[in-house]
Backbone as JSON Lines, residues from 0, in Angstrom:
{"i":0,"aa":"M","n":[29.77,14.19,-11.17],"ca":[29.22,13.75,-12.38],"c":[27.77,13.24,-12.22]}
{"i":1,"aa":"D","n":[26.79,13.69,-13.1],"ca":[25.43,13.36,-12.78],"c":[25.44,11.93,-13.25]}
{"i":2,"aa":"K","n":[24.06,11.34,-12.7],"ca":[23.76,9.97,-13.11],"c":[23.76,9.71,-14.4]}
{"i":3,"aa":"V","n":[23.25,10.67,-15.41],"ca":[23.04,10.48,-16.7],"c":[24.4,10.29,-17.53]}
{"i":4,"aa":"T","n":[25.11,11.12,-17.21],"ca":[26.79,11.11,-17.75],"c":[27.56,10.07,-17.25]}
{"i":5,"aa":"A","n":[27.2,9.59,-15.99],"ca":[27.82,8.3,-15.43],"c":[27.2,6.98,-16.15]}
{"i":6,"aa":"F","n":[26.31,6.89,-16.18],"ca":[25.65,5.78,-17.02],"c":[26.07,6.01,-18.56]}
{"i":7,"aa":"D","n":[26.25,6.93,-19.08],"ca":[26.62,6.89,-20.55],"c":[28.34,6.57,-20.65]}
{"i":8,"aa":"A","n":[28.95,7.14,-19.51],"ca":[30.48,6.87,-19.47],"c":[30.67,5.44,-19.4]}
{"i":9,"aa":"L","n":[29.87,4.77,-18.6],"ca":[30.01,3.27,-18.14],"c":[29.91,2.39,-19.44]}
{"i":10,"aa":"F","n":[28.99,3.02,-20.49],"ca":[28.74,1.86,-21.65],"c":[29.54,2.53,-22.84]}
{"i":11,"aa":"T","n":[30.5,3.05,-22.74],"ca":[31.34,3.44,-23.86],"c":[32.87,3.15,-23.62]}
{"i":12,"aa":"N","n":[33.23,3.36,-24.66],"ca":[35.13,3.41,-24.72],"c":[35.42,4.57,-25.5]}
{"i":13,"aa":"N","n":[36.75,4.75,-25.39],"ca":[37.44,5.69,-26.24],"c":[37.35,5.84,-27.69]}
{"i":14,"aa":"Q","n":[37.3,4.48,-28.17],"ca":[36.86,4.54,-29.64],"c":[35.73,4.9,-29.9]}
{"i":15,"aa":"I","n":[34.52,4.66,-29.39],"ca":[33.26,5.19,-29.48],"c":[33.35,6.68,-29.37]}
{"i":16,"aa":"Q","n":[33.93,7.22,-28.17],"ca":[33.95,8.59,-27.81],"c":[34.73,9.53,-28.95]}
{"i":17,"aa":"K","n":[35.77,8.9,-29.7],"ca":[36.34,9.8,-30.67],"c":[35.39,9.59,-31.99]}
{"i":18,"aa":"L","n":[34.68,8.69,-32.08],"ca":[33.7,8.75,-33.41],"c":[32.64,9.94,-32.99]}
{"i":19,"aa":"K","n":[32.2,10.2,-31.79],"ca":[31.49,11.01,-31.48],"c":[31.75,12.36,-31.52]}
{"i":20,"aa":"V","n":[33.1,12.65,-31.23],"ca":[33.7,13.91,-31.9],"c":[33.73,14.23,-33.3]}
{"i":21,"aa":"L","n":[34.04,13.22,-33.93],"ca":[34.46,13.18,-35.22],"c":[32.99,13.44,-36.17]}
{"i":22,"aa":"I","n":[31.76,12.95,-35.59],"ca":[30.55,13.3,-36.13],"c":[30.24,14.67,-36.75]}
{"i":23,"aa":"S","n":[30.79,15.69,-35.81],"ca":[30.57,17.04,-36.31],"c":[31.45,17.51,-37.44]}
{"i":24,"aa":"Y","n":[32.41,16.75,-37.92],"ca":[33.1,17.07,-39.01],"c":[33.07,16.29,-40.02]}
{"i":25,"aa":"V","n":[31.71,15.69,-40.38],"ca":[31.51,15.12,-41.59],"c":[30.07,15.75,-41.89]}
{"i":26,"aa":"D","n":[29.72,15.54,-43.3],"ca":[28.62,16.16,-43.94],"c":[27.28,15.41,-43.58]}
{"i":27,"aa":"S","n":[26.4,16.02,-43.73],"ca":[24.82,15.78,-43.06],"c":[24.53,14.16,-43.42]}
{"i":28,"aa":"P","n":[24.76,13.5,-44.75],"ca":[24.09,12.21,-45.07],"c":[25.17,11.32,-44.32]}
{"i":29,"aa":"M","n":[26.46,11.67,-44.25],"ca":[27.44,10.75,-43.6],"c":[27.11,10.73,-41.89]}
{"i":30,"aa":"Q","n":[26.54,11.79,-41.29],"ca":[26.41,12.02,-39.99],"c":[25.3,11.29,-39.53]}
{"i":31,"aa":"R","n":[24.11,10.84,-40.23],"ca":[23.22,9.98,-39.95],"c":[23.68,8.74,-40.06]}
{"i":32,"aa":"Q","n":[24.6,8.3,-40.83],"ca":[25.13,6.64,-40.86],"c":[26.08,6.66,-39.61]}
{"i":33,"aa":"L","n":[26.81,7.78,-39.32],"ca":[27.82,7.51,-38.28],"c":[27.06,7.47,-37.08]}
{"i":34,"aa":"A","n":[26.04,8.39,-36.9],"ca":[25.3,8.18,-35.78],"c":[24.73,6.84,-35.21]}
{"i":35,"aa":"I","n":[23.86,6.1,-36.34],"ca":[23.27,4.77,-36.34],"c":[24.65,3.98,-35.85]}
{"i":36,"aa":"Y","n":[25.99,3.97,-36.44],"ca":[26.92,3.2,-36.31],"c":[27.36,3.22,-34.92]}
{"i":37,"aa":"I","n":[27.51,4.49,-34.35],"ca":[27.93,4.95,-32.7],"c":[26.94,4.16,-31.7]}
{"i":38,"aa":"K","n":[25.51,4.38,-32.18],"ca":[24.73,3.54,-31.33],"c":[24.91,2.0,-31.38]}
{"i":39,"aa":"F","n":[24.95,1.61,-32.64],"ca":[25.21,0.14,-32.66],"c":[26.56,-0.12,-31.9]}
{"i":40,"aa":"L","n":[27.55,0.42,-32.06],"ca":[28.65,0.12,-31.13],"c":[28.72,0.3,-29.53]}
{"i":41,"aa":"E","n":[27.68,1.18,-29.28],"ca":[27.66,1.15,-27.78],"c":[26.81,0.09,-27.41]}
{"i":42,"aa":"L","n":[25.77,-0.21,-28.05],"ca":[24.87,-1.57,-27.88],"c":[25.81,-2.79,-27.61]}
{"i":43,"aa":"K","n":[26.81,-2.94,-28.62],"ca":[27.49,-4.1,-28.7],"c":[28.61,-4.2,-27.66]}
{"i":44,"aa":"Y","n":[28.88,-2.93,-27.06],"ca":[29.88,-2.73,-26.19],"c":[29.31,-3.19,-24.88]}
{"i":45,"aa":"T","n":[28.05,-2.83,-24.71],"ca":[27.36,-2.94,-23.45],"c":[27.12,-4.52,-23.1]}
{"i":46,"aa":"L","n":[26.82,-5.12,-24.25],"ca":[26.2,-6.61,-24.27],"c":[27.65,-7.29,-23.92]}
{"i":47,"aa":"E","n":[28.75,-6.79,-24.48],"ca":[29.93,-7.49,-24.07],"c":[30.41,-7.24,-22.79]}
{"i":48,"aa":"L","n":[30.07,-6.18,-22.08],"ca":[30.64,-5.86,-20.83],"c":[29.9,-6.58,-20.1]}
{"i":49,"aa":"F","n":[28.42,-6.77,-19.98],"ca":[27.63,-7.53,-19.16],"c":[28.1,-9.03,-19.27]}
{"i":50,"aa":"Q","n":[28.47,-9.37,-20.57],"ca":[29.09,-10.75,-20.87],"c":[30.29,-11.15,-19.96]}
{"i":51,"aa":"R","n":[30.98,-9.96,-19.83],"ca":[32.46,-10.34,-19.25],"c":[32.26,-10.31,-17.71]}
{"i":52,"aa":"S","n":[31.35,-9.34,-17.44],"ca":[31.37,-9.04,-16.22],"c":[30.03,-8.91,-15.48]}
{"i":53,"aa":"P","n":[29.35,-10.48,-15.36],"ca":[27.89,-10.29,-15.04],"c":[27.52,-9.68,-13.53]}
{"i":54,"aa":"Q","n":[28.47,-9.62,-12.68],"ca":[28.22,-9.03,-11.39],"c":[28.25,-7.56,-11.54]}
{"i":55,"aa":"L","n":[28.66,-6.7,-12.63],"ca":[28.4,-5.37,-12.84],"c":[27.18,-4.82,-12.74]}
{"i":56,"aa":"T","n":[27.0,-3.62,-11.93],"ca":[26.01,-2.95,-11.5],"c":[26.12,-1.32,-12.37]}
{"i":57,"aa":"V","n":[24.88,-1.11,-12.74],"ca":[25.01,0.17,-13.39],"c":[25.28,1.3,-12.42]}
{"i":58,"aa":"S","n":[24.8,1.2,-11.31],"ca":[24.93,2.33,-10.26],"c":[25.12,1.72,-9.0]}
{"i":59,"aa":"P","n":[25.51,2.44,-8.09],"ca":[25.7,2.2,-6.55],"c":[24.34,1.59,-6.18]}
{"i":60,"aa":"A","n":[24.59,0.69,-4.99],"ca":[23.49,0.08,-4.19],"c":[22.62,1.31,-3.68]}
{"i":61,"aa":"P","n":[21.34,1.09,-3.61],"ca":[20.59,2.46,-3.02],"c":[20.98,2.49,-1.69]}
{"i":62,"aa":"Q","n":[20.82,3.57,-1.24],"ca":[20.83,4.16,0.23],"c":[20.06,3.18,1.19]}
{"i":63,"aa":"E","n":[20.45,3.09,2.57],"ca":[19.67,2.49,3.49],"c":[18.28,3.29,3.59]}
{"i":64,"aa":"G","n":[17.06,2.3,3.89],"ca":[15.8,3.01,3.87],"c":[15.07,3.2,2.54]}
{"i":65,"aa":"P","n":[13.98,3.67,2.71],"ca":[13.2,3.65,1.54],"c":[13.79,4.88,0.57]}
{"i":66,"aa":"P","n":[13.17,4.54,-0.54],"ca":[13.52,5.4,-1.74],"c":[12.94,7.05,-1.08]}
{"i":67,"aa":"D","n":[13.45,7.81,-1.85],"ca":[12.88,9.52,-1.66],"c":[12.16,9.69,-3.08]}
{"i":68,"aa":"P","n":[10.84,9.97,-2.87],"ca":[9.98,9.94,-4.34],"c":[10.53,11.39,-4.79]}
{"i":69,"aa":"G","n":[10.63,12.25,-3.57],"ca":[10.9,13.96,-3.92],"c":[12.05,14.06,-4.68]}
{"i":70,"aa":"R","n":[13.08,13.29,-4.2],"ca":[14.41,13.39,-4.79],"c":[14.5,12.99,-6.4]}
{"i":71,"aa":"L","n":[13.62,11.79,-6.38],"ca":[13.63,11.23,-7.71],"c":[12.84,12.13,-8.85]}
{"i":72,"aa":"C","n":[11.82,12.9,-8.22],"ca":[11.23,13.87,-9.35],"c":[11.94,14.93,-9.55]}
{"i":73,"aa":"Q","n":[12.68,15.54,-8.72],"ca":[13.92,16.62,-8.89],"c":[14.89,16.17,-9.88]}
{"i":74,"aa":"E","n":[15.42,15.09,-9.75],"ca":[16.3,14.16,-10.79],"c":[15.75,13.92,-12.2]}
{"i":75,"aa":"V","n":[14.7,13.73,-12.16],"ca":[13.97,13.54,-13.54],"c":[13.35,14.83,-14.11]}
{"i":76,"aa":"S","n":[13.17,15.67,-13.24],"ca":[12.4,16.92,-13.91],"c":[13.36,17.77,-15.16]}
{"i":77,"aa":"P","n":[14.73,17.71,-14.96],"ca":[15.33,18.6,-16.13],"c":[14.99,17.73,-17.75]}
{"i":78,"aa":"Y","n":[14.48,16.56,-17.43],"ca":[14.54,15.93,-18.74],"c":[12.76,15.65,-19.03]}
{"i":79,"aa":"C","n":[12.29,16.48,-18.47],"ca":[10.7,16.42,-18.84],"c":[10.14,17.58,-19.56]}
{"i":80,"aa":"S","n":[9.01,17.51,-20.09],"ca":[8.33,18.51,-20.7],"c":[7.61,19.49,-19.57]}
{"i":81,"aa":"P","n":[7.16,20.62,-19.81],"ca":[6.56,21.48,-18.81],"c":[5.37,20.73,-18.16]}
{"i":82,"aa":"G","n":[4.51,20.18,-18.95],"ca":[3.35,19.17,-18.39],"c":[3.91,18.24,-17.47]}
{"i":83,"aa":"E","n":[4.82,17.51,-18.03],"ca":[5.56,16.37,-17.03],"c":[5.89,16.88,-15.59]}
{"i":84,"aa":"R","n":[6.74,18.2,-15.85],"ca":[7.26,18.62,-14.79],"c":[6.19,19.19,-13.7]}
{"i":85,"aa":"N","n":[5.12,19.69,-14.47],"ca":[3.82,20.15,-13.45],"c":[3.39,18.85,-12.68]}
{"i":86,"aa":"Q","n":[3.44,17.6,-13.53],"ca":[2.7,16.59,-12.99],"c":[3.92,16.02,-11.66]}
{"i":87,"aa":"L","n":[4.99,16.02,-11.97],"ca":[6.29,15.59,-10.9],"c":[6.06,16.62,-9.85]}
{"i":88,"aa":"N","n":[6.06,18.01,-9.93],"ca":[5.88,18.94,-8.76],"c":[4.57,18.52,-8.16]}
{"i":89,"aa":"Q","n":[3.62,17.95,-8.68],"ca":[2.33,17.6,-7.94],"c":[2.54,16.5,-7.07]}
{"i":90,"aa":"F","n":[3.18,15.49,-7.76],"ca":[3.73,13.95,-7.12],"c":[4.5,14.36,-5.75]}
{"i":91,"aa":"A","n":[5.62,15.32,-6.03],"ca":[6.58,15.63,-4.95],"c":[5.95,16.32,-3.75]}
{"i":92,"aa":"S","n":[4.9,17.27,-4.13],"ca":[4.13,17.84,-3.05],"c":[3.27,16.77,-2.25]}
{"i":93,"aa":"M","n":[2.63,15.83,-3.16],"ca":[1.72,14.76,-2.26],"c":[2.82,14.03,-1.64]}
{"i":94,"aa":"F","n":[3.82,13.64,-1.96],"ca":[5.03,12.59,-1.1],"c":[5.32,13.39,0.03]}
{"i":95,"aa":"Q","n":[5.45,14.78,-0.18],"ca":[6.02,15.46,1.25],"c":[5.03,15.58,2.03]}
{"i":96,"aa":"A","n":[3.49,15.93,1.69],"ca":[2.44,15.62,2.62],"c":[2.34,14.37,3.33]}
{"i":97,"aa":"M","n":[2.32,13.51,2.46],"ca":[2.15,12.06,3.18],"c":[3.4,12.04,4.19]}
{"i":98,"aa":"S","n":[4.68,12.42,3.92],"ca":[5.74,12.18,4.94],"c":[5.61,12.88,6.2]}
{"i":99,"aa":"H","n":[5.05,14.2,5.82],"ca":[4.6,14.95,7.28],"c":[3.67,14.25,7.94]}
{"i":100,"aa":"Y","n":[2.65,13.66,7.26],"ca":[1.6,13.17,8.06],"c":[1.83,11.69,8.75]}
{"i":101,"aa":"Q","n":[2.86,11.02,8.14],"ca":[3.69,9.87,8.9],"c":[4.37,10.29,10.01]}
{"i":102,"aa":"E","n":[5.01,11.52,9.93],"ca":[5.78,12.08,11.14],"c":[4.72,12.08,12.14]}
{"i":103,"aa":"I","n":[3.73,13.02,11.84],"ca":[2.74,13.27,12.72],"c":[2.22,12.12,13.34]}
{"i":104,"aa":"M","n":[1.71,11.42,12.71],"ca":[1.28,9.93,13.17],"c":[2.38,9.32,14.19]}
{"i":105,"aa":"E","n":[3.47,9.33,13.96],"ca":[4.56,8.77,14.93],"c":[4.41,9.46,16.05]}
{"i":106,"aa":"M","n":[4.46,10.85,16.13],"ca":[4.47,11.59,17.18],"c":[3.2,11.2,18.17]}
{"i":107,"aa":"V","n":[2.03,11.35,17.49],"ca":[0.92,10.89,18.08],"c":[1.02,9.46,18.96]}
{"i":108,"aa":"K","n":[1.62,8.51,18.36],"ca":[1.81,7.07,18.59],"c":[2.93,7.3,19.84]}
{"i":109,"aa":"M","n":[3.77,8.12,19.6],"ca":[4.68,8.31,20.9],"c":[4.08,8.8,22.15]}
{"i":110,"aa":"F","n":[3.22,10.13,21.87],"ca":[2.27,10.44,23.21],"c":[1.46,9.23,23.73]}
{"i":111,"aa":"Q","n":[0.9,8.48,22.81],"ca":[0.14,7.54,23.42],"c":[0.72,6.24,23.95]}
{"i":112,"aa":"D","n":[2.12,6.12,23.65],"ca":[2.8,5.14,24.45],"c":[3.18,5.83,25.71]}
{"i":113,"aa":"M","n":[3.52,7.07,25.9],"ca":[4.0,7.54,26.97],"c":[2.9,7.9,28.01]}
{"i":114,"aa":"F","n":[1.56,7.94,27.46],"ca":[0.45,8.06,28.34],"c":[-0.8,6.95,28.01]}
{"i":115,"aa":"P","n":[-0.58,5.76,28.31],"ca":[-1.26,4.64,27.8],"c":[-2.75,4.83,28.64]}
{"i":116,"aa":"E","n":[-2.89,5.38,29.77],"ca":[-4.14,5.63,30.32],"c":[-4.83,6.81,29.84]}
{"i":117,"aa":"G","n":[-4.35,7.37,28.89],"ca":[-4.98,8.4,28.32],"c":[-4.53,9.97,29.01]}
{"i":118,"aa":"M","n":[-4.62,10.85,28.44],"ca":[-4.04,12.2,29.02],"c":[-5.51,12.94,29.61]}
{"i":119,"aa":"S","n":[-5.32,13.68,30.68],"ca":[-6.26,14.51,31.11],"c":[-6.09,16.0,30.92]}
{"i":120,"aa":"F","n":[-6.77,16.68,30.92],"ca":[-6.85,18.14,30.75],"c":[-7.37,18.74,31.98]}
{"i":121,"aa":"P","n":[-6.86,19.82,32.59],"ca":[-7.59,20.15,33.96],"c":[-9.09,20.58,33.46]}
{"i":122,"aa":"G","n":[-9.99,20.42,34.26],"ca":[-11.21,20.48,33.91],"c":[-12.17,19.76,33.08]}
{"i":123,"aa":"A","n":[-11.32,18.94,32.43],"ca":[-12.01,18.17,31.21],"c":[-13.01,16.94,31.84]}
{"i":124,"aa":"E","n":[-12.49,16.52,33.11],"ca":[-13.52,15.35,33.8],"c":[-14.61,16.18,34.33]}
{"i":125,"aa":"A","n":[-14.52,17.42,34.75],"ca":[-15.92,18.12,35.22],"c":[-16.71,18.54,34.3]}
{"i":126,"aa":"A","n":[-16.12,18.65,32.91],"ca":[-16.93,18.79,31.89],"c":[-17.72,17.79,31.43]}
{"i":127,"aa":"G","n":[-17.05,16.77,31.34],"ca":[-17.75,15.33,30.88],"c":[-18.69,14.87,32.13]}
{"i":128,"aa":"S","n":[-18.49,15.11,33.36],"ca":[-19.3,14.41,34.35],"c":[-20.77,15.25,34.75]}
{"i":129,"aa":"E","n":[-20.54,16.31,34.34],"ca":[-21.81,17.24,34.64],"c":[-23.14,17.1,33.98]}
{"i":130,"aa":"G","n":[-22.95,16.24,32.88],"ca":[-24.1,15.74,32.14],"c":[-24.6,16.83,31.27]}
{"i":131,"aa":"G","n":[-24.12,18.08,31.37],"ca":[-24.29,19.15,30.35],"c":[-23.41,19.27,29.49]}
{"i":132,"aa":"E","n":[-23.4,20.57,28.68],"ca":[-22.23,20.91,27.8],"c":[-21.15,21.51,28.56]}
{"i":133,"aa":"G","n":[-21.7,22.08,29.48],"ca":[-20.42,22.79,30.26],"c":[-19.74,22.03,31.19]}
{"i":134,"aa":"G","n":[-18.73,22.99,32.09],"ca":[-18.18,22.18,33.18],"c":[-18.83,22.54,34.44]}
{"i":135,"aa":"A","n":[-18.02,22.64,35.48],"ca":[-18.85,22.58,36.93],"c":[-19.34,24.04,36.86]}
{"i":136,"aa":"D","n":[-18.54,25.14,36.12],"ca":[-19.02,26.38,36.25],"c":[-19.97,26.87,35.15]}
{"i":137,"aa":"G","n":[-20.41,25.75,34.33],"ca":[-21.35,25.89,33.33],"c":[-20.85,26.45,31.92]}
{"i":138,"aa":"M","n":[-19.4,26.55,31.83],"ca":[-18.93,27.15,30.69],"c":[-18.5,25.78,29.87]}
{"i":139,"aa":"A","n":[-18.42,25.86,28.46],"ca":[-18.12,24.94,27.52],"c":[-16.56,24.7,27.49]}
{"i":140,"aa":"P","n":[-16.1,23.59,27.43],"ca":[-14.55,23.33,27.68],"c":[-14.04,23.93,26.37]}
{"i":141,"aa":"D","n":[-12.76,24.29,26.54],"ca":[-11.94,25.11,25.62],"c":[-11.98,24.29,24.44]}
{"i":142,"aa":"P","n":[-12.4,24.91,23.16],"ca":[-12.29,23.99,22.08],"c":[-10.83,23.65,21.54]}
{"i":143,"aa":"M","n":[-9.95,24.44,21.72],"ca":[-8.64,23.94,21.53],"c":[-8.18,22.67,22.34]}
{"i":144,"aa":"S","n":[-8.5,22.6,23.42],"ca":[-8.53,21.59,24.4],"c":[-8.96,20.21,23.94]}
{"i":145,"aa":"A","n":[-10.36,20.62,23.44],"ca":[-11.18,19.48,23.33],"c":[-10.54,18.64,21.91]}
{"i":146,"aa":"G","n":[-10.0,19.85,21.0],"ca":[-9.75,19.35,19.74],"c":[-8.33,18.27,20.09]}
{"i":147,"aa":"L","n":[-7.42,18.87,20.75],"ca":[-6.26,18.03,21.05],"c":[-6.4,17.0,21.94]}
{"i":148,"aa":"G","n":[-7.38,17.02,22.76],"ca":[-7.85,15.92,23.69],"c":[-8.35,14.73,22.67]}
{"i":149,"aa":"G","n":[-9.25,14.98,21.57],"ca":[-9.5,13.79,20.66],"c":[-8.33,13.37,19.83]}
{"i":150,"aa":"L","n":[-7.46,14.09,19.43],"ca":[-6.36,13.7,18.73],"c":[-5.38,12.67,19.76]}
{"i":151,"aa":"F","n":[-5.41,12.81,21.0],"ca":[-4.4,12.11,21.84],"c":[-5.28,11.37,22.64]}
{"i":152,"aa":"G","n":[-6.84,11.08,22.44],"ca":[-7.21,10.1,22.89],"c":[-7.82,10.46,24.34]}
{"i":153,"aa":"G","n":[-8.07,11.62,24.78],"ca":[-8.63,11.97,25.99],"c":[-8.39,13.39,26.55]}
{"i":154,"aa":"G","n":[-7.56,13.73,26.02],"ca":[-7.19,15.4,26.69],"c":[-5.56,15.45,26.59]}
{"i":155,"aa":"M","n":[-5.16,16.77,26.88],"ca":[-4.01,17.16,26.89],"c":[-3.72,16.84,28.58]}
{"i":156,"aa":"P","n":[-2.25,16.63,28.96],"ca":[-1.57,16.66,30.23],"c":[-1.8,18.03,30.53]}
{"i":157,"aa":"D","n":[-1.96,18.23,32.07],"ca":[-1.97,19.69,32.43],"c":[-0.38,20.05,32.69]}
{"i":158,"aa":"I","n":[-0.22,21.35,32.94],"ca":[0.94,21.77,32.72],"c":[2.12,21.29,33.71]}
{"i":159,"aa":"S","n":[1.46,20.85,34.91],"ca":[2.34,20.26,35.99],"c":[2.85,18.95,35.86]}
{"i":160,"aa":"Q","n":[2.12,18.02,34.97],"ca":[2.46,16.92,34.5],"c":[3.86,17.2,33.58]}
{"i":161,"aa":"L","n":[3.54,18.01,32.43],"ca":[4.5,18.41,31.48],"c":[5.92,18.84,32.35]}
{"i":162,"aa":"M","n":[5.68,19.82,33.25],"ca":[6.8,20.26,34.04],"c":[7.51,18.92,34.64]}
{"i":163,"aa":"S","n":[6.86,18.2,35.29],"ca":[7.46,16.94,35.89],"c":[8.41,16.17,34.95]}
{"i":164,"aa":"M","n":[7.62,15.99,33.92],"ca":[8.5,15.21,32.87],"c":[9.57,15.92,32.55]}
{"i":165,"aa":"M","n":[9.47,17.27,32.05],"ca":[10.62,18.09,31.7],"c":[11.77,17.95,32.74]}
{"i":166,"aa":"N","n":[11.39,17.96,34.08],"ca":[12.38,18.02,35.19],"c":[13.14,16.52,35.37]}
{"i":167,"aa":"M","n":[12.47,15.54,35.09],"ca":[13.0,14.07,35.04],"c":[14.03,13.95,34.22]}
{"i":168,"aa":"M","n":[13.79,14.76,33.07],"ca":[14.42,14.75,31.83],"c":[15.95,15.34,31.8]}
{"i":169,"aa":"Q","n":[15.91,16.37,32.93],"ca":[17.15,17.1,33.12],"c":[18.26,16.19,33.73]}
{"i":170,"aa":"P","n":[19.55,16.31,33.3],"ca":[20.45,15.69,34.04],"c":[20.71,16.11,35.41]}
{"i":171,"aa":"G","n":[20.81,15.02,36.33],"ca":[21.03,15.1,37.79],"c":[19.63,15.08,38.39]}
{"i":172,"aa":"N","n":[18.35,15.01,37.77],"ca":[17.1,14.98,38.48],"c":[16.48,13.74,38.15]}
{"i":173,"aa":"S","n":[16.4,12.91,39.36],"ca":[15.74,11.57,39.11],"c":[14.13,11.53,39.49]}
{"i":174,"aa":"A","n":[14.08,12.54,40.35],"ca":[12.64,12.65,40.88],"c":[11.93,13.83,40.48]}
{"i":175,"aa":"P","n":[10.4,13.77,40.14],"ca":[10.02,14.89,39.66],"c":[9.68,16.15,40.63]}
{"i":176,"aa":"A","n":[9.56,17.24,40.14],"ca":[9.89,18.44,41.01],"c":[8.33,18.6,41.59]}
{"i":177,"aa":"E","n":[8.16,19.05,42.92],"ca":[6.75,19.31,43.57],"c":[6.46,20.64,42.9]}
{"i":178,"aa":"P","n":[5.16,20.57,42.41],"ca":[4.24,21.91,41.95],"c":[4.49,22.68,42.95]}
{"i":179,"aa":"P","n":[4.38,23.95,42.89],"ca":[4.21,25.22,43.71],"c":[2.82,25.16,44.15]}
{"i":180,"aa":"P","n":[2.82,25.5,45.61],"ca":[1.35,25.54,46.45],"c":[0.53,26.64,45.47]}
{"i":181,"aa":"P","n":[-0.77,26.24,45.67],"ca":[-1.71,27.11,45.03],"c":[-1.67,28.43,45.61]}
{"i":182,"aa":"D","n":[-1.82,29.68,44.96],"ca":[-1.98,30.85,45.52],"c":[-3.44,30.96,45.82]}
{"i":183,"aa":"N","n":[-3.7,30.96,47.27],"ca":[-4.93,31.34,47.76],"c":[-4.98,32.77,48.14]}
{"i":184,"aa":"T","n":[-4.57,33.8,48.0],"ca":[-4.64,34.97,48.04],"c":[-6.11,35.87,47.37]}
{"i":185,"aa":"P","n":[-6.91,36.28,48.0],"ca":[-8.13,36.68,47.13],"c":[-7.94,38.04,46.12]}
């Protein structure tokens, strides 16, 4: 049962429901009067219901965590005009983008916590220490590395650091694996 139907069912009784069925069997002038009378009975029933049961809630308590604006937009959408539906879709997209941004920022924070001294990228030290734009070989540092380095506050870890971390995470491994010796063949 959807939320609208559940809400309507809570604030009515069988007598009112019978009148709703009856309305289609009476002539037009009588339908108007009966419709107003039905709404009056629903209001009266609702007031009496809350008076008898002050602790009554209209819907279950919200789930743990923050509300999901995207889901709200989806649930309200069938009751909206095309223009309102378009606005809801824009809001839902905006909320989804904000959620993705928040996830990325949490991941960045996690990396910063894992590497509080900053991360280094092979060759980044040489590039910064030569005083010029290039590294020791006179070439500019890799733009991807530089961009990611700015994101993580200094550079990306080199592959041997990443492999050591992955090995430590493997079950049964407590010490980081030694990196292979460099290949000195010409």
